[in-house]
XYZ file of C-alpha atoms in Angstrom:
361
model
C 240.397 108.860 0.987
C 238.615 111.731 2.384
C 237.380 110.981 5.679
C 233.719 111.546 6.376
C 232.461 112.682 9.976
C 228.736 113.110 9.764
C 226.467 110.816 8.731
C 225.502 113.689 5.735
C 228.800 113.424 4.368
C 228.509 109.591 3.841
C 225.179 109.678 2.285
C 226.605 112.051 0.128
C 229.550 110.169 -0.668
C 227.730 106.438 -0.935
C 224.886 105.453 -2.666
C 222.368 104.820 0.388
C 218.859 104.186 0.720
C 216.595 105.894 3.142
C 217.452 104.402 6.088
C 214.469 103.833 9.056
C 214.395 101.897 12.484
C 210.583 99.994 12.835
C 209.930 98.676 16.071
C 207.203 95.437 15.978
C 205.368 95.475 19.417
C 203.784 92.331 19.904
C 200.353 91.999 20.905
C 200.345 88.027 21.250
C 202.611 85.554 22.266
C 205.310 84.602 19.352
C 206.718 81.470 17.691
C 209.801 81.448 15.796
C 211.004 78.096 14.990
C 214.630 76.676 14.645
C 215.479 74.359 11.593
C 217.027 71.752 14.255
C 215.333 68.578 13.428
C 213.499 67.789 17.078
C 213.444 71.112 18.489
C 212.129 72.985 16.217
C 208.708 73.298 17.494
C 209.749 72.839 21.483
C 211.739 76.165 21.365
C 211.484 79.775 19.547
C 214.296 81.925 18.952
C 214.386 85.609 20.122
C 215.327 87.164 16.644
C 213.327 87.006 13.564
C 215.778 86.246 10.900
C 215.452 88.174 7.607
C 214.025 85.777 5.306
C 211.340 84.905 7.575
C 210.669 88.890 7.571
C 210.622 89.512 4.191
C 207.914 86.801 3.276
C 205.995 87.961 5.882
C 206.422 91.701 3.975
C 205.630 90.023 0.430
C 202.687 88.090 1.225
C 200.913 91.605 2.963
C 202.180 93.424 -0.022
C 200.560 90.716 -2.382
C 197.364 91.233 0.123
C 197.188 94.381 -0.998
C 197.482 94.212 -4.796
C 195.407 91.614 -4.982
C 193.706 92.992 -8.153
C 196.777 93.486 -9.616
C 198.470 90.284 -10.669
C 201.947 91.790 -11.584
C 202.574 93.742 -8.756
C 204.589 91.220 -6.646
C 206.116 90.287 -9.918
C 207.237 93.963 -10.599
C 208.516 93.979 -6.838
C 210.344 90.565 -7.006
C 211.967 91.005 -10.333
C 213.912 94.782 -9.137
C 215.748 92.288 -6.732
C 216.759 89.995 -9.320
C 218.165 92.716 -11.448
C 220.506 93.444 -8.881
C 219.129 96.845 -7.700
C 216.866 95.486 -4.883
C 213.718 98.363 -4.113
C 214.739 97.751 -0.131
C 216.821 95.898 2.305
C 216.253 94.868 5.252
C 218.219 93.698 8.182
C 217.037 90.588 10.508
C 214.579 91.546 13.691
C 216.389 91.679 16.664
C 214.951 92.619 20.368
C 215.073 95.968 21.960
C 213.987 96.853 25.691
C 213.268 100.101 27.264
C 213.893 99.934 30.886
C 213.118 103.344 33.181
C 212.736 105.092 29.481
C 216.161 103.976 28.566
C 215.642 102.252 25.341
C 218.083 99.768 24.296
C 218.710 97.828 21.374
C 220.477 94.371 20.564
C 222.878 93.179 17.621
C 224.292 90.134 16.709
C 227.742 89.240 18.269
C 230.322 89.926 15.967
C 231.697 86.539 15.073
C 235.130 87.949 15.237
C 237.701 88.233 18.565
C 237.224 91.746 20.466
C 240.365 94.145 20.531
C 241.565 92.075 23.733
C 242.115 88.749 21.519
C 244.667 90.386 19.472
C 246.991 91.792 22.256
C 250.052 90.161 22.724
C 250.834 90.844 26.110
C 247.793 88.755 27.217
C 249.038 85.498 28.080
C 246.862 82.401 26.772
C 245.097 81.472 30.029
C 243.749 85.056 29.982
C 242.425 84.808 26.998
C 240.575 81.372 27.966
C 238.706 83.183 30.347
C 237.658 86.234 28.043
C 236.133 83.717 25.576
C 234.440 81.741 28.284
C 232.748 84.963 29.423
C 231.310 85.523 26.419
C 230.930 82.593 24.725
C 227.551 81.583 24.517
C 226.710 85.527 24.166
C 224.645 86.012 20.761
C 223.069 89.177 21.080
C 225.146 92.341 22.416
C 224.094 96.032 23.244
C 223.921 98.693 20.701
C 226.943 100.740 22.631
C 229.085 97.489 23.217
C 228.397 96.151 19.819
C 229.621 99.706 18.326
C 232.819 99.617 20.316
C 233.422 96.289 19.574
C 233.251 96.853 15.133
C 235.423 100.174 15.776
C 238.428 98.044 17.185
C 238.017 99.778 20.694
C 238.449 97.736 24.233
C 235.218 96.571 25.566
C 237.248 94.939 28.376
C 234.865 96.760 31.320
C 231.719 95.719 29.556
C 232.586 92.018 30.134
C 230.674 91.423 33.222
C 227.509 93.374 31.819
C 227.863 90.752 28.590
C 228.366 87.668 31.249
C 226.359 88.754 33.330
C 223.131 90.114 31.118
C 219.885 88.079 31.012
C 218.682 88.299 27.450
C 215.303 86.459 28.664
C 214.289 88.885 31.543
C 212.437 91.100 29.012
C 210.398 88.169 27.912
C 208.618 84.973 29.581
C 208.938 81.611 27.453
C 206.328 79.284 27.648
C 205.419 75.614 26.489
C 202.240 74.728 25.635
C 201.138 71.380 24.765
C 198.957 71.144 21.658
C 197.409 67.997 19.945
C 197.078 66.357 16.529
C 194.648 64.067 15.604
C 195.569 60.873 12.415
C 192.693 61.378 10.112
C 192.907 57.241 9.183
C 192.848 55.957 12.657
C 191.540 59.064 14.519
C 194.360 58.637 17.337
C 195.759 61.497 19.186
C 198.743 62.692 20.111
C 200.996 65.048 22.248
C 203.639 67.631 21.300
C 204.430 71.139 22.042
C 205.561 74.873 21.084
C 207.587 76.939 22.454
C 206.601 80.531 22.599
C 207.534 84.128 23.610
C 205.645 86.841 25.109
C 207.495 90.015 25.235
C 207.424 92.148 28.053
C 205.802 95.785 27.783
C 208.160 98.454 26.100
C 210.143 95.584 24.604
C 209.691 93.630 21.256
C 211.739 93.184 17.604
C 213.121 96.008 15.355
C 214.755 95.581 12.050
C 216.366 98.108 9.891
C 214.912 98.941 6.384
C 216.608 100.687 3.686
C 214.241 101.835 0.789
C 216.473 102.086 -2.346
C 213.939 102.594 -4.881
C 210.718 105.138 -3.755
C 208.827 104.450 -7.126
C 208.629 100.714 -6.542
C 207.745 100.906 -2.897
C 208.069 104.599 -0.659
C 207.459 105.072 2.546
C 203.481 105.236 3.094
C 203.018 101.976 0.824
C 205.635 99.984 3.117
C 203.641 101.242 6.572
C 200.669 99.802 4.645
C 202.468 97.391 3.992
C 203.446 96.756 7.893
C 199.939 97.212 8.925
C 198.737 94.196 7.174
C 201.589 92.452 7.949
C 201.295 92.925 11.502
C 197.599 91.930 11.257
C 198.345 88.357 9.307
C 201.164 87.873 12.126
C 204.861 87.060 12.059
C 206.649 83.785 13.041
C 204.852 80.260 13.352
C 201.587 79.441 14.378
C 199.784 82.270 13.330
C 196.561 79.986 13.045
C 196.475 80.099 16.850
C 196.696 84.010 16.692
C 200.679 84.274 17.466
C 202.529 86.885 15.894
C 200.545 89.745 15.869
C 202.236 93.198 16.212
C 201.742 96.864 15.875
C 204.779 99.006 13.798
C 206.410 102.028 14.309
C 208.548 103.325 11.954
C 211.383 105.704 13.284
C 214.004 108.143 11.759
C 217.469 106.696 12.686
C 218.779 108.018 15.984
C 222.487 109.226 16.580
C 223.662 105.523 17.892
C 222.561 104.483 14.474
C 224.275 107.186 12.197
C 227.296 106.233 14.309
C 227.104 102.936 12.977
C 226.821 104.036 9.347
C 229.449 107.051 9.475
C 232.118 104.116 9.857
C 231.110 103.511 5.860
C 233.493 106.324 5.035
C 236.601 105.468 7.380
C 239.473 103.890 5.289
C 240.471 101.967 8.541
C 237.609 100.038 8.523
C 238.808 97.051 6.331
C 235.682 94.444 7.067
C 231.686 93.724 6.786
C 229.583 92.511 9.591
C 226.206 91.280 8.044
C 222.977 92.612 9.776
C 220.903 90.068 8.254
C 221.128 86.217 6.378
C 223.042 86.472 3.449
C 223.163 83.855 0.076
C 226.012 84.794 -2.431
C 225.373 84.537 -5.969
C 228.378 82.304 -6.127
C 231.344 81.714 -3.771
C 234.353 82.780 -6.201
C 235.749 85.716 -4.754
C 233.418 85.463 -1.645
C 236.209 86.583 1.197
C 234.824 85.294 4.416
C 236.729 86.323 7.808
C 234.794 84.380 9.821
C 231.355 83.125 9.539
C 228.421 80.388 10.418
C 226.412 79.014 8.140
C 222.605 78.283 9.141
C 220.246 75.940 7.143
C 217.150 77.129 5.651
C 214.191 75.426 5.120
C 210.570 74.256 5.552
C 207.157 75.123 4.422
C 206.316 77.748 2.550
C 203.438 80.396 3.444
C 201.274 81.689 0.909
C 198.666 83.948 0.996
C 197.012 83.706 -2.748
C 196.956 79.302 -2.498
C 195.679 76.866 0.361
C 198.365 74.816 -0.976
C 201.115 73.776 1.136
C 204.708 72.815 -0.110
C 207.950 72.411 1.222
C 210.221 74.694 -0.317
C 214.134 74.192 -1.587
C 216.332 73.878 1.345
C 219.525 76.340 0.783
C 222.170 77.451 3.259
C 223.173 80.948 4.179
C 225.537 82.968 6.217
C 224.226 83.730 9.546
C 223.995 87.435 11.082
C 227.537 88.312 12.523
C 229.770 86.876 9.883
C 232.356 88.769 8.576
C 233.653 89.494 5.307
C 236.666 91.047 3.661
C 234.122 92.342 0.513
C 231.195 93.988 0.810
C 228.440 90.982 0.506
C 225.639 91.940 -1.784
C 223.824 88.720 -1.964
C 220.807 87.649 -3.920
C 217.058 86.087 -4.032
C 217.197 83.095 -4.211
C 214.501 80.618 -5.902
C 213.489 77.819 -4.276
C 210.653 76.751 -5.677
C 210.472 72.359 -5.518
C 210.377 70.396 -8.236
C 206.659 68.625 -7.294
C 204.358 70.665 -9.658
C 204.079 74.070 -7.547
C 202.767 76.414 -9.909
C 200.272 78.718 -7.915
C 203.495 81.118 -7.505
C 207.863 81.313 -7.489
C 209.020 81.438 -4.081
C 212.171 82.674 -2.970
C 214.551 83.001 0.106
C 215.685 86.816 0.843
C 219.587 86.414 0.997
C 220.331 90.801 0.249
C 222.109 91.756 3.660
C 222.451 95.041 5.352
C 226.004 95.645 6.532
C 228.300 97.149 8.563
C 231.785 98.032 7.943
C 234.155 96.506 11.069
C 237.568 96.570 11.888
C 239.153 93.535 11.738
C 242.570 93.182 13.564
C 245.100 90.835 12.720
C 245.952 87.979 15.379
C 249.199 88.617 17.035
C 249.432 85.895 19.482
C 247.870 81.993 19.483
C 245.240 80.779 21.793
C 246.169 77.635 23.008
């Protein structure tokens, strides 16, 4: 295989769309609920899953094209044909500290290179495991070394001591609900996140077919989506954001250049992934996440619960490149306003998957 050294080489060799980074600066608090019974409201995630983000964008697109009822169907049909007009990652945190911008990415769900060093004893490997066991996000420089199979031991103290929550403030606010029949009130609590100045969420977007959606329209959609808000509790003013679209910087291009290197033998997801079939699926290490909940629609006030699906989480690793589908999750309860979908088409990056040489006991 020809060795490719630049991002321009990669775009010439592989079928790639136009990739850019979108930063979301929140003008209010945000609630990103968990699909865990009992604590879905009391806590809030620090990432927006790609299916949540996709729903936000498509609803905004539908509002902009409210005079053309076929516009949304035309866009979504393209996803079903296996040629998605655009792909998005999940939205992860970024922070700015003393003009130093840091993007965070999901921790790869495979061991870092030292785990495969047969000269390290089991006890030392356990200590390494403890140091990053609860880490969910890693800075882009460590992520780049990790997926390239390079040593990151010197960064372990940084990972262990990093405080992801230091660039935001978490809050739990009491809310009340009133029973319509008995007029009895009950108290519940909602977890909210307030990002500090210079911090927020970002995601990657890759436009593949600009005849259906170009950058000008995409930015219009982002503006509308920002006014509507992202996540839950939007009726309380949460999730409102300003969006900025930027070209890929050198940090990002280095990640995608690895697509052309023959010694990168696996792929890591930056989005939720729902395969069309499990036949031929070659997972290396993964985590499953249930996706369910109420739908939000900009064209009908009817509320209904979508069908539940289980997807591969961000950071999951596969031998073969994941493609994914747009899943129809319209419930069988007579909801006919329109189809409901879950976005399961990931943006993925190549990763060096190393072989285990010594058991961890």
